[in-house]
GROMACS .gro file of C-alpha atoms in nm:
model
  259
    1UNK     CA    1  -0.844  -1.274   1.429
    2UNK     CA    2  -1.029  -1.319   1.135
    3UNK     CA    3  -0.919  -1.171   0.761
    4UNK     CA    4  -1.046  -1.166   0.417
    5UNK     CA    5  -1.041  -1.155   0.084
    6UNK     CA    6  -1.185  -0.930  -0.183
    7UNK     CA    7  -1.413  -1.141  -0.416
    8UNK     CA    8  -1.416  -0.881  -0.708
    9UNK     CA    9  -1.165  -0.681  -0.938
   10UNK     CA   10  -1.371  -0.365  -0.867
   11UNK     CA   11  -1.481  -0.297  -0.515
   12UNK     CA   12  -1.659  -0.025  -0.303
   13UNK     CA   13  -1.661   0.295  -0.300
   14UNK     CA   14  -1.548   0.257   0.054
   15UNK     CA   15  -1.481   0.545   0.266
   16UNK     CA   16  -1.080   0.561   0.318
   17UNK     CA   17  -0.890   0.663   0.620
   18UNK     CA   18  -0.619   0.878   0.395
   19UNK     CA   19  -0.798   0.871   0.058
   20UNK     CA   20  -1.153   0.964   0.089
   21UNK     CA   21  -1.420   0.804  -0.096
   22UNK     CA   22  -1.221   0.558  -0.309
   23UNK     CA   23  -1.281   0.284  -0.585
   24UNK     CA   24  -1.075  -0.022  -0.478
   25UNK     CA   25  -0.912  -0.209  -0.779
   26UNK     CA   26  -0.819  -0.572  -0.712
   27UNK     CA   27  -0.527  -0.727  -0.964
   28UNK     CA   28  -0.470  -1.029  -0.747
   29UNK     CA   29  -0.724  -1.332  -0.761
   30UNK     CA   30  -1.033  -1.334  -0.569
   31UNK     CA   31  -1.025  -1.657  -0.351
   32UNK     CA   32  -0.620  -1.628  -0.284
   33UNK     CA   33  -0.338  -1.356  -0.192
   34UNK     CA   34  -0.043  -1.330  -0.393
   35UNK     CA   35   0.198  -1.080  -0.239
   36UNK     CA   36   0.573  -1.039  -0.221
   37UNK     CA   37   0.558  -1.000   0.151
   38UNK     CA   38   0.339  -1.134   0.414
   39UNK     CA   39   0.293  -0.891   0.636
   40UNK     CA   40   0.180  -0.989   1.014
   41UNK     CA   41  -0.054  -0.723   1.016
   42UNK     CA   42  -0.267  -0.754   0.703
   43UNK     CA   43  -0.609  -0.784   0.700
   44UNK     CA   44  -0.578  -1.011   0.358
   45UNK     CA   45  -0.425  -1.286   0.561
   46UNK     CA   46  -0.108  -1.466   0.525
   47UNK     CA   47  -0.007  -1.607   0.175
   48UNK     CA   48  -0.133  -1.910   0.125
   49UNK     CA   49  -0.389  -1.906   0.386
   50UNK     CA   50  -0.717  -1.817   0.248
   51UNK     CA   51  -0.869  -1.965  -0.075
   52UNK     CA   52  -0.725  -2.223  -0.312
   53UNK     CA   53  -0.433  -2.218  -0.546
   54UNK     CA   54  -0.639  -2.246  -0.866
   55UNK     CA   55  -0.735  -1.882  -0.851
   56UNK     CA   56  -0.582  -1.629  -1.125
   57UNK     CA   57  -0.507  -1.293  -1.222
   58UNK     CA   58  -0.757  -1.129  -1.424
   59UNK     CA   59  -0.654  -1.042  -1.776
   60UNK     CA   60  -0.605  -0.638  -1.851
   61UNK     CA   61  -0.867  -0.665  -2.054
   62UNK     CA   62  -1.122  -0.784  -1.775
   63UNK     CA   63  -1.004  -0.543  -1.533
   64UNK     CA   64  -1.078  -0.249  -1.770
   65UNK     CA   65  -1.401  -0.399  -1.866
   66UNK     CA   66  -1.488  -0.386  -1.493
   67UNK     CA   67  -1.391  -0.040  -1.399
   68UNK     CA   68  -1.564   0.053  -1.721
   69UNK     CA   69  -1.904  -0.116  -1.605
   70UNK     CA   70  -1.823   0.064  -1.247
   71UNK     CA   71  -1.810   0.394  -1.314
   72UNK     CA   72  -2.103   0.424  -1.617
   73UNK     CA   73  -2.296   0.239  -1.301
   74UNK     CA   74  -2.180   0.497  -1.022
   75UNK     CA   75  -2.196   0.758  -1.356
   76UNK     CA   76  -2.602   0.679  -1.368
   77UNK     CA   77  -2.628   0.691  -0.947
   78UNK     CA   78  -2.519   1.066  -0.950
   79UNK     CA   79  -2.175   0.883  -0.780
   80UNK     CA   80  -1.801   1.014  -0.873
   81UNK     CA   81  -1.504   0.842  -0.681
   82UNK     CA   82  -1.262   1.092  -0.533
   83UNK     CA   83  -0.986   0.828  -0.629
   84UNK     CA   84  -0.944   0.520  -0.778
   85UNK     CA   85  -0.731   0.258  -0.553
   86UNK     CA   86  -0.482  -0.037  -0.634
   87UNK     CA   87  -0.448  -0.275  -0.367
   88UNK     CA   88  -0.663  -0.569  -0.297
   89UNK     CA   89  -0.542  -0.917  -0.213
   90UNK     CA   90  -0.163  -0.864  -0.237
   91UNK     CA   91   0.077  -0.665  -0.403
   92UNK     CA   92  -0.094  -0.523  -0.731
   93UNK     CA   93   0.233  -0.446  -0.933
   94UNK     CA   94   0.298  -0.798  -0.902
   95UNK     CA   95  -0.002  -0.806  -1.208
   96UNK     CA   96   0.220  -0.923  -1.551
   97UNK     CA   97   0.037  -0.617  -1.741
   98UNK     CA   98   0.048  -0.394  -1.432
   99UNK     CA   99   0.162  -0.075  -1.670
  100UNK     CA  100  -0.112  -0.153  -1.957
  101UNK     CA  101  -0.373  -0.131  -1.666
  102UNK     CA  102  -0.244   0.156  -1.542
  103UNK     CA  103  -0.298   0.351  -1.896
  104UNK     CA  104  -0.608   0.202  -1.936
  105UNK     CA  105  -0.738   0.341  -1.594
  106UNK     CA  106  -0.574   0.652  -1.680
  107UNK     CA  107  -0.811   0.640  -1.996
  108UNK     CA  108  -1.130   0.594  -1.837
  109UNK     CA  109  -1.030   0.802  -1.535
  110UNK     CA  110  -1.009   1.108  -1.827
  111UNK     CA  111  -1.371   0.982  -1.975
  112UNK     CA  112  -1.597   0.905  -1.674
  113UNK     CA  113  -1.458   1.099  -1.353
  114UNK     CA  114  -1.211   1.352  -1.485
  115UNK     CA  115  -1.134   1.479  -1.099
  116UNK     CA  116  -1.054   1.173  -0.973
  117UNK     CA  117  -0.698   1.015  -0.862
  118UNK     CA  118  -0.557   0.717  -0.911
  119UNK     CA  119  -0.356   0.564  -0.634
  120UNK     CA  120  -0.123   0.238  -0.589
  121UNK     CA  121  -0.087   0.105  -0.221
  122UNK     CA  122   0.238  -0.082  -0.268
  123UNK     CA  123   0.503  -0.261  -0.123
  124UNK     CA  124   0.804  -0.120  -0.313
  125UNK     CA  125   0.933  -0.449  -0.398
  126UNK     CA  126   0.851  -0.407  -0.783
  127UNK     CA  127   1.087  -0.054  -0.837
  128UNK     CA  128   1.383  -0.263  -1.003
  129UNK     CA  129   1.118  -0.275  -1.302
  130UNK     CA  130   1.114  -0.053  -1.557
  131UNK     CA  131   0.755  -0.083  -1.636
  132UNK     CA  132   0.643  -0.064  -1.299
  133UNK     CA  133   0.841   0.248  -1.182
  134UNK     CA  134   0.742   0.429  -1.501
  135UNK     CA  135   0.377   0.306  -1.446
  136UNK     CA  136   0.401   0.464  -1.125
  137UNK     CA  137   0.532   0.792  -1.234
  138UNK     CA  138   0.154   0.884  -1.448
  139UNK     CA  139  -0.035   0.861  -1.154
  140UNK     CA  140  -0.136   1.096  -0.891
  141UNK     CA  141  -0.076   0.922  -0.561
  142UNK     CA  142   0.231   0.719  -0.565
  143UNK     CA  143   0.185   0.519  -0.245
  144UNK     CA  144   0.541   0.308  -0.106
  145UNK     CA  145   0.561   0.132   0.220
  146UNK     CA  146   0.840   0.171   0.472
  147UNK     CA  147   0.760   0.036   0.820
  148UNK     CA  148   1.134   0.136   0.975
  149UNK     CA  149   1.470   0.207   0.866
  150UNK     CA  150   1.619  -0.089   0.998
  151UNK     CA  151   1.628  -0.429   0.768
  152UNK     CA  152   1.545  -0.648   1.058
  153UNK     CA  153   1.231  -0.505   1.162
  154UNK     CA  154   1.103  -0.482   0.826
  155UNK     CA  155   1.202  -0.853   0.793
  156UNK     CA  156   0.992  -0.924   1.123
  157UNK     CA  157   0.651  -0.696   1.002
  158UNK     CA  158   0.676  -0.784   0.640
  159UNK     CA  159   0.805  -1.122   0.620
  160UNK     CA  160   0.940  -0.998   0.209
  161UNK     CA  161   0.969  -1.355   0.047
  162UNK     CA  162   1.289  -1.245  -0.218
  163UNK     CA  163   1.623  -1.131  -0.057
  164UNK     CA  164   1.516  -0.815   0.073
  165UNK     CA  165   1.784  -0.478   0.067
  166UNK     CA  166   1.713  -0.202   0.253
  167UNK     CA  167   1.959   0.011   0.103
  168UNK     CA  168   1.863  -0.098  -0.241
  169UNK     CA  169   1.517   0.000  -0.152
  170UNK     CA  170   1.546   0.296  -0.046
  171UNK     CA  171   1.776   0.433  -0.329
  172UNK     CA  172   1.469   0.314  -0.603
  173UNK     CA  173   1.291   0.520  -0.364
  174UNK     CA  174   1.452   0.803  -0.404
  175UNK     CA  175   1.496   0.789  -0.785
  176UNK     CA  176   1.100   0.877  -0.803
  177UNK     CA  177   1.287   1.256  -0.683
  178UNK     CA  178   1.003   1.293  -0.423
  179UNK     CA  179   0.739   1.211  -0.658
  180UNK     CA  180   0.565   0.978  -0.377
  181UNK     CA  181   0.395   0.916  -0.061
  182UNK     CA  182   0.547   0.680   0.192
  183UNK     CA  183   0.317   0.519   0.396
  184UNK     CA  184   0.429   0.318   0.689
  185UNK     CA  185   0.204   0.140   0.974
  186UNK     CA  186   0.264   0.119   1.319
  187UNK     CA  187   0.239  -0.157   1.515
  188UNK     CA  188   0.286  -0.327   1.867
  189UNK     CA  189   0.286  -0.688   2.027
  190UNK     CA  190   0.475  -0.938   1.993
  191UNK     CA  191   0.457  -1.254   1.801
  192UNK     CA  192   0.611  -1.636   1.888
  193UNK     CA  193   0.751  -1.468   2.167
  194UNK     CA  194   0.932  -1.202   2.069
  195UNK     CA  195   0.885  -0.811   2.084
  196UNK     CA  196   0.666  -0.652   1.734
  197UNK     CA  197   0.776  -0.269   1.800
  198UNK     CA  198   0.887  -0.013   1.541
  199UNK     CA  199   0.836   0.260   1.758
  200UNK     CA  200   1.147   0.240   1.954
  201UNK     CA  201   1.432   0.544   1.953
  202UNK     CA  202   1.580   0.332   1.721
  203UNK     CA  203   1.353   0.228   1.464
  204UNK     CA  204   1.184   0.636   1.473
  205UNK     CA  205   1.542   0.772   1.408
  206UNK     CA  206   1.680   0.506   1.138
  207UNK     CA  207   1.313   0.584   1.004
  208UNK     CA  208   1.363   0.984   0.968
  209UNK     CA  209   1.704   0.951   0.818
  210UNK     CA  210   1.527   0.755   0.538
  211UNK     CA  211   1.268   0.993   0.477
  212UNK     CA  212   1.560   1.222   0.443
  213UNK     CA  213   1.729   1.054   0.184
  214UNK     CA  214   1.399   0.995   0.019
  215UNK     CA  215   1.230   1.300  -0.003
  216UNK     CA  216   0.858   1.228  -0.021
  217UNK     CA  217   0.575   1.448  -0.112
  218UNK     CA  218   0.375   1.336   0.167
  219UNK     CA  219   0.414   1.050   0.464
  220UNK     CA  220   0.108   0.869   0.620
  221UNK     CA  221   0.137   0.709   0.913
  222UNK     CA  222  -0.131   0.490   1.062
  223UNK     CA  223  -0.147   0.165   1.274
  224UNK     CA  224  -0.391  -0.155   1.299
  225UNK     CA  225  -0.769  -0.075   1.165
  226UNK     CA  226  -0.912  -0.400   1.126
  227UNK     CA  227  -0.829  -0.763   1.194
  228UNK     CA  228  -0.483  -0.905   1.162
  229UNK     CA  229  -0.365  -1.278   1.153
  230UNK     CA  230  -0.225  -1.249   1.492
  231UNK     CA  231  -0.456  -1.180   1.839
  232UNK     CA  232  -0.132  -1.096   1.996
  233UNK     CA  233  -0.081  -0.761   1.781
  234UNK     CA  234  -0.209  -0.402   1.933
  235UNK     CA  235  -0.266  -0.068   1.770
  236UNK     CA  236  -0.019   0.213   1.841
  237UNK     CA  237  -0.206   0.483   2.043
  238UNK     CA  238  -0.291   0.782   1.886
  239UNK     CA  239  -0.105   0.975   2.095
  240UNK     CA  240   0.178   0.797   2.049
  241UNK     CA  241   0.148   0.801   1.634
  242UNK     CA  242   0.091   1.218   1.687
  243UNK     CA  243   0.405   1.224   1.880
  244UNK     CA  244   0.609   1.022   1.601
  245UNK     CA  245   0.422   1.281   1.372
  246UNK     CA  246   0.555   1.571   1.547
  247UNK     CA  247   0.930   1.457   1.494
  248UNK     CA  248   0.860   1.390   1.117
  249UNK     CA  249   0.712   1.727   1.079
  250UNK     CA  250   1.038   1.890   1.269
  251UNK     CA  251   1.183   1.819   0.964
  252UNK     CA  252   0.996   1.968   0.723
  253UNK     CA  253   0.759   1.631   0.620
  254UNK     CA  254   0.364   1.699   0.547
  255UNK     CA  255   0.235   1.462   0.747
  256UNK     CA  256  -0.093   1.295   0.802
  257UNK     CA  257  -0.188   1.061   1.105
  258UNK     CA  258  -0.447   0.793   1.108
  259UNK     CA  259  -0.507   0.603   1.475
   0.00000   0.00000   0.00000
């Protein structure tokens, strides 16, 4: 299927499944993706295979200049975002000034749209920094991915490019002390012959003991929207994402389900 890229640091307002009307904020080039994993199911691509290698990271001063110039231009169309979004063409805490961008949205979130949340869709492969997780901690929607409990299916849907640990993950999850929203996508298939499923018994229970351990505010589950870089992958039913729902909310989770 096809994917793309987004060709600017400031993009939208788009109408989001689980955010609302949101202002997309792009740290990553615009003609490449530069992520930690490479997920089989995002609509960015695979690393390496859109765009050229030339592309860079705008500066922190360029992305504030942009958001600025955004919102006085929304400001002057009677327009407010209902949140501001990181996420883009990769993995936006991956950005080398990542925490100064974050205070500087913060700033112009407090001038221009005072009501408005800031969010970060990320992988959770940037905890183990200090600046990151404490970056993460002044904003309002602290979004991590976990796709299963168990290592080797996240190794199969991700694809993380550094020695991934599960465990090690999951305990920098749980040192936010439920300060964030996990969000985790289901997803069916297979790929090179093999099975893509994380919706067996196994993967839903390995899953829930997670979210135990981790405590989150909120978990959003959701499965394949737009195009992917395989033809061979399939969206869960909704059905079958309400059903997973059900067990999370057994247990206590606020949950929210998009098919």
């Amino acid at each position: 299927m096809s994917t793309f890229l987004f060709d600017e640091i400031v993009f939208g307002p788009v109408n989001s499944r689980r955010l609302g009307v949101s202002l997309g904020m792009n740290l990553l080039p615009i003609n490449r993706k530069i992520c930690s994993f490479d997920c089989i199911y995002c609509e960015c691509g695979l690393n390496g295979e859109l765009g050229d290698k030339s592309g860079s990271m705008p500066s922190r001063d360029e992305v504030k200049e942009a958001l600025k110039n955004k919102l006085e231009s929304m400001l002057k169309d009677g327009l407010k975002p209902d949140v501001i979004t990181f996420a883009g063409n990769g993995e936006p805490t991956l950005h080398p000034d990542f925490a100064g961008v974050i205070d500087d949205t913060i700033e112009l979130r407090n001038k221009y749209c005072t009501n408005a949340r800031i969010a970060v869709l990320s992988n959770a492969s940037r905890l183990h920094k200090p600046a990151v997780f404490e970056a993460l901690l002044k904003i309002d929607d602290n979004i991590q991915k976990l796709d299963s409990g168990l290592k080797e299916t996240i190794v199969r849907l991700d694809q993380p490019n550094y020695p991934f640990d599960l465990n090690q993950t999951i305990d920098q999850l749980c040192a936010f002390n439920g300060e964030l929203i996990i969000q985790t996508m289901f997803v069916a298939g297979e790929l090179n012959g093999r099975v893509i499923d994380n919706t067996t018994e196994e993967d839903i229970q390995s899953w829930l003991r997670a979210l135990d351990k981790i405590k989150p505010s909120k978990v959003m589950i959701y499965t394949i929207e737009r195009d992917t870089p395989y033809n061979s992958l399939k969206k869960v039913p909704l059905e079958e994402l309400n059903k997973i729902a059900q067990l999370a909310k057994n247990k206590g989770f606020n949950i929210s389900v998009s098919g």
